[in-house]
XYZ file of N, CA and C in Angstrom:
267
model
N 3.378 -10.411 21.893
C 3.452 -9.330 20.905
C 2.951 -9.845 19.552
N 1.942 -9.201 18.987
C 1.356 -9.660 17.726
C 2.329 -9.654 16.581
N 3.147 -8.612 16.474
C 4.028 -8.481 15.313
C 5.031 -9.607 15.263
N 5.605 -9.994 16.382
C 6.561 -11.088 16.406
C 5.913 -12.385 15.936
N 4.699 -12.652 16.413
C 4.046 -13.910 16.032
C 3.639 -13.907 14.566
N 3.320 -12.742 14.018
C 2.939 -12.629 12.601
C 4.115 -12.999 11.716
N 5.296 -12.482 12.007
C 6.469 -12.755 11.193
C 6.871 -14.230 11.305
N 6.703 -14.806 12.482
C 7.107 -16.184 12.694
C 6.129 -17.188 12.052
N 4.876 -16.795 11.977
C 3.823 -17.717 11.483
C 2.953 -17.004 10.452
N 3.230 -17.200 9.171
C 2.393 -16.560 8.148
C 0.926 -16.921 8.378
N 0.024 -15.985 8.161
C -1.375 -16.158 8.466
C -2.144 -16.683 7.259
N -3.096 -17.545 7.525
C -3.959 -18.076 6.465
C -5.028 -17.063 6.093
N -5.573 -16.372 7.078
C -6.674 -15.420 6.861
C -6.184 -13.994 7.107
N -6.768 -13.058 6.369
C -6.439 -11.642 6.500
C -7.092 -11.089 7.775
N -6.306 -10.284 8.513
C -6.786 -9.713 9.762
C -6.448 -8.228 9.788
N -7.409 -7.431 10.256
C -7.168 -6.012 10.529
C -7.149 -5.851 12.033
N -6.061 -5.317 12.565
C -5.957 -5.034 13.988
C -6.263 -3.547 14.172
N -7.331 -3.270 14.933
C -7.777 -1.890 15.143
C -7.368 -1.438 16.533
N -6.406 -0.519 16.548
C -5.937 0.071 17.814
C -6.345 1.531 17.887
N -7.322 1.948 17.093
C -7.677 3.368 16.984
C -8.610 3.860 18.101
N -9.124 2.960 18.872
C -10.053 3.375 19.917
C -11.356 3.941 19.350
N -11.763 3.470 18.174
C -13.009 3.915 17.572
C -12.865 5.178 16.728
N -11.661 5.655 16.517
C -11.445 6.904 15.762
C -11.337 6.677 14.253
N -11.155 5.462 13.794
C -10.898 5.221 12.377
C -12.029 4.438 11.722
N -13.292 4.786 12.004
C -14.401 4.004 11.474
C -14.492 4.049 9.963
N -14.257 5.194 9.354
C -14.332 5.296 7.883
C -13.222 4.462 7.236
N -12.045 4.496 7.807
C -10.920 3.702 7.271
C -11.232 2.217 7.376
N -11.770 1.812 8.524
C -12.130 0.397 8.691
C -13.192 -0.057 7.702
N -14.210 0.787 7.501
C -15.255 0.440 6.518
C -14.675 0.250 5.131
N -13.756 1.140 4.740
C -13.132 1.029 3.402
C -12.296 -0.236 3.303
N -11.532 -0.543 4.327
C -10.695 -1.746 4.289
C -11.526 -3.025 4.272
N -12.568 -3.067 5.094
C -13.444 -4.244 5.142
C -14.125 -4.436 3.781
N -14.510 -3.335 3.131
C -15.112 -3.432 1.814
C -14.154 -3.880 0.739
N -12.871 -3.572 0.905
C -11.879 -3.916 -0.107
C -11.275 -5.296 0.092
N -11.399 -5.843 1.276
C -10.768 -7.123 1.591
C -11.810 -8.144 1.978
N -12.316 -8.935 1.025
C -13.371 -9.890 1.328
C -12.932 -10.913 2.393
N -13.829 -11.173 3.305
C -13.576 -12.210 4.318
C -12.636 -11.791 5.431
N -12.303 -10.508 5.525
C -11.361 -10.056 6.548
C -11.988 -10.093 7.925
N -11.162 -10.327 8.942
C -11.574 -10.292 10.321
C -10.990 -9.047 10.975
N -11.764 -8.357 11.792
C -11.284 -7.190 12.520
C -11.137 -7.549 13.990
N -9.955 -7.307 14.537
C -9.714 -7.523 15.953
C -9.373 -6.185 16.591
N -10.120 -5.836 17.647
C -9.924 -4.575 18.340
C -8.998 -4.842 19.538
N -8.038 -3.926 19.731
C -7.118 -4.065 20.835
C -6.645 -2.714 21.340
N -5.922 -2.738 22.439
C -5.355 -1.510 22.986
C -3.894 -1.387 22.497
N -3.508 -0.151 22.253
C -2.109 0.086 21.851
C -1.158 -0.229 22.988
N -0.015 -0.773 22.594
C 1.052 -0.952 23.578
C 1.760 0.395 23.787
N 2.609 0.478 24.725
C 3.242 1.727 25.097
C 3.940 2.454 23.969
N 4.709 1.774 23.160
C 5.494 2.404 22.106
C 4.834 2.335 20.717
N 3.614 1.876 20.653
C 2.946 1.711 19.364
C 2.316 3.015 18.898
N 2.508 3.336 17.613
C 1.949 4.564 17.035
C 0.881 4.266 15.994
N 0.801 3.061 15.478
C -0.165 2.714 14.431
C -1.546 2.555 15.008
N -2.546 3.118 14.306
C -3.930 2.943 14.707
C -4.527 1.680 14.091
N -4.113 1.374 12.884
C -4.620 0.190 12.173
C -3.458 -0.578 11.553
N -3.488 -1.886 11.730
C -2.472 -2.760 11.140
C -3.239 -3.802 10.324
N -2.865 -3.937 9.049
C -3.493 -4.914 8.165
C -2.452 -5.986 7.856
N -2.832 -7.243 8.161
C -1.966 -8.367 7.834
C -2.686 -9.177 6.779
N -2.122 -9.197 5.580
C -2.710 -9.946 4.485
C -2.373 -11.420 4.628
N -3.418 -12.219 4.603
C -3.219 -13.667 4.708
C -3.187 -14.297 3.342
N -3.039 -15.598 3.360
C -3.003 -16.364 2.084
C -4.337 -16.369 1.387
N -5.394 -15.922 2.081
C -6.733 -15.907 1.468
C -6.920 -14.764 0.483
N -6.009 -13.824 0.449
C -6.118 -12.711 -0.496
C -5.379 -13.060 -1.778
N -6.066 -12.864 -2.891
C -5.451 -13.153 -4.174
C -5.451 -11.866 -5.005
N -4.492 -11.735 -5.899
C -4.454 -10.537 -6.732
C -5.739 -10.427 -7.557
N -6.201 -9.192 -7.744
C -7.380 -8.980 -8.558
C -7.120 -7.799 -9.488
N -7.944 -7.705 -10.489
C -7.772 -6.623 -11.458
C -8.121 -5.295 -10.776
N -7.431 -4.271 -11.143
C -7.679 -2.952 -10.604
C -8.752 -2.280 -11.455
N -9.767 -1.732 -10.796
C -10.859 -1.138 -11.570
C -10.440 0.179 -12.206
N -9.596 0.905 -11.574
C -9.095 2.164 -12.132
C -7.574 2.095 -12.213
N -7.055 1.616 -13.346
C -5.609 1.484 -13.437
C -4.913 2.834 -13.258
N -3.695 2.813 -12.721
C -3.018 4.071 -12.531
C -2.763 4.807 -13.848
N -2.772 6.101 -13.779
C -2.541 6.906 -14.994
C -1.106 6.735 -15.467
N -0.960 6.755 -16.754
C 0.366 6.728 -17.345
C 0.752 8.155 -17.702
N 1.701 8.670 -17.000
C 2.120 10.045 -17.314
C 3.205 9.997 -18.371
N 3.078 10.862 -19.354
C 4.091 10.919 -20.398
C 5.340 11.586 -19.838
N 6.412 10.897 -20.019
C 7.673 11.460 -19.595
C 8.094 12.516 -20.607
N 8.702 13.613 -20.142
C 9.164 14.582 -21.133
C 10.165 13.919 -22.063
N 9.999 14.187 -23.323
C 10.920 13.556 -24.274
C 12.226 14.321 -24.290
N 13.222 13.619 -24.728
C 14.545 14.232 -24.853
C 14.471 15.294 -25.961
N 15.150 16.410 -25.775
C 15.129 17.389 -26.845
C 15.806 16.787 -28.094
N 15.271 17.127 -29.223
C 15.834 16.597 -30.449
C 17.227 17.198 -30.672
N 18.107 16.343 -31.143
C 19.462 16.779 -31.407
C 19.511 17.452 -32.778
N 19.985 18.669 -32.782
C 20.161 19.374 -34.028
C 21.649 19.607 -34.231
N 22.245 18.959 -35.208
C 23.691 19.108 -35.388
C 24.022 20.526 -35.867
N 25.169 20.973 -35.429
C 25.647 22.289 -35.863
C 25.983 22.220 -37.346
N 25.910 23.351 -37.955
C 26.254 23.403 -39.367
C 27.721 22.980 -39.532
N 27.963 22.228 -40.569
C 29.331 21.795 -40.843
C 29.978 22.634 -41.923
N 29.306 23.721 -42.315
C 29.886 24.569 -43.343
C 31.112 25.288 -42.821
N 32.056 25.468 -43.656
C 33.260 26.233 -43.279
C 32.964 27.694 -43.468
N 33.578 28.499 -42.649
C 33.377 29.962 -42.772
C 34.419 30.588 -43.633
């Protein structure tokens, strides 16, 4: 079982396991383009497996700058506190 061996032995190189049966070509192209040096291994799904693609990041992947940083959404500000009049009636 691949998953058991992955957890027991951290991987040096990044691997994409393709269990899609050729249905996820666009997804694979995007992943291969985003992960330099990645290896793709094609396999058949096991009986209880639902994932089409499994990506295991190896030690060869290093953090990089994001070309499009996430948007910063302004949180709604707290309503300003307006004290009640302290005048006597």
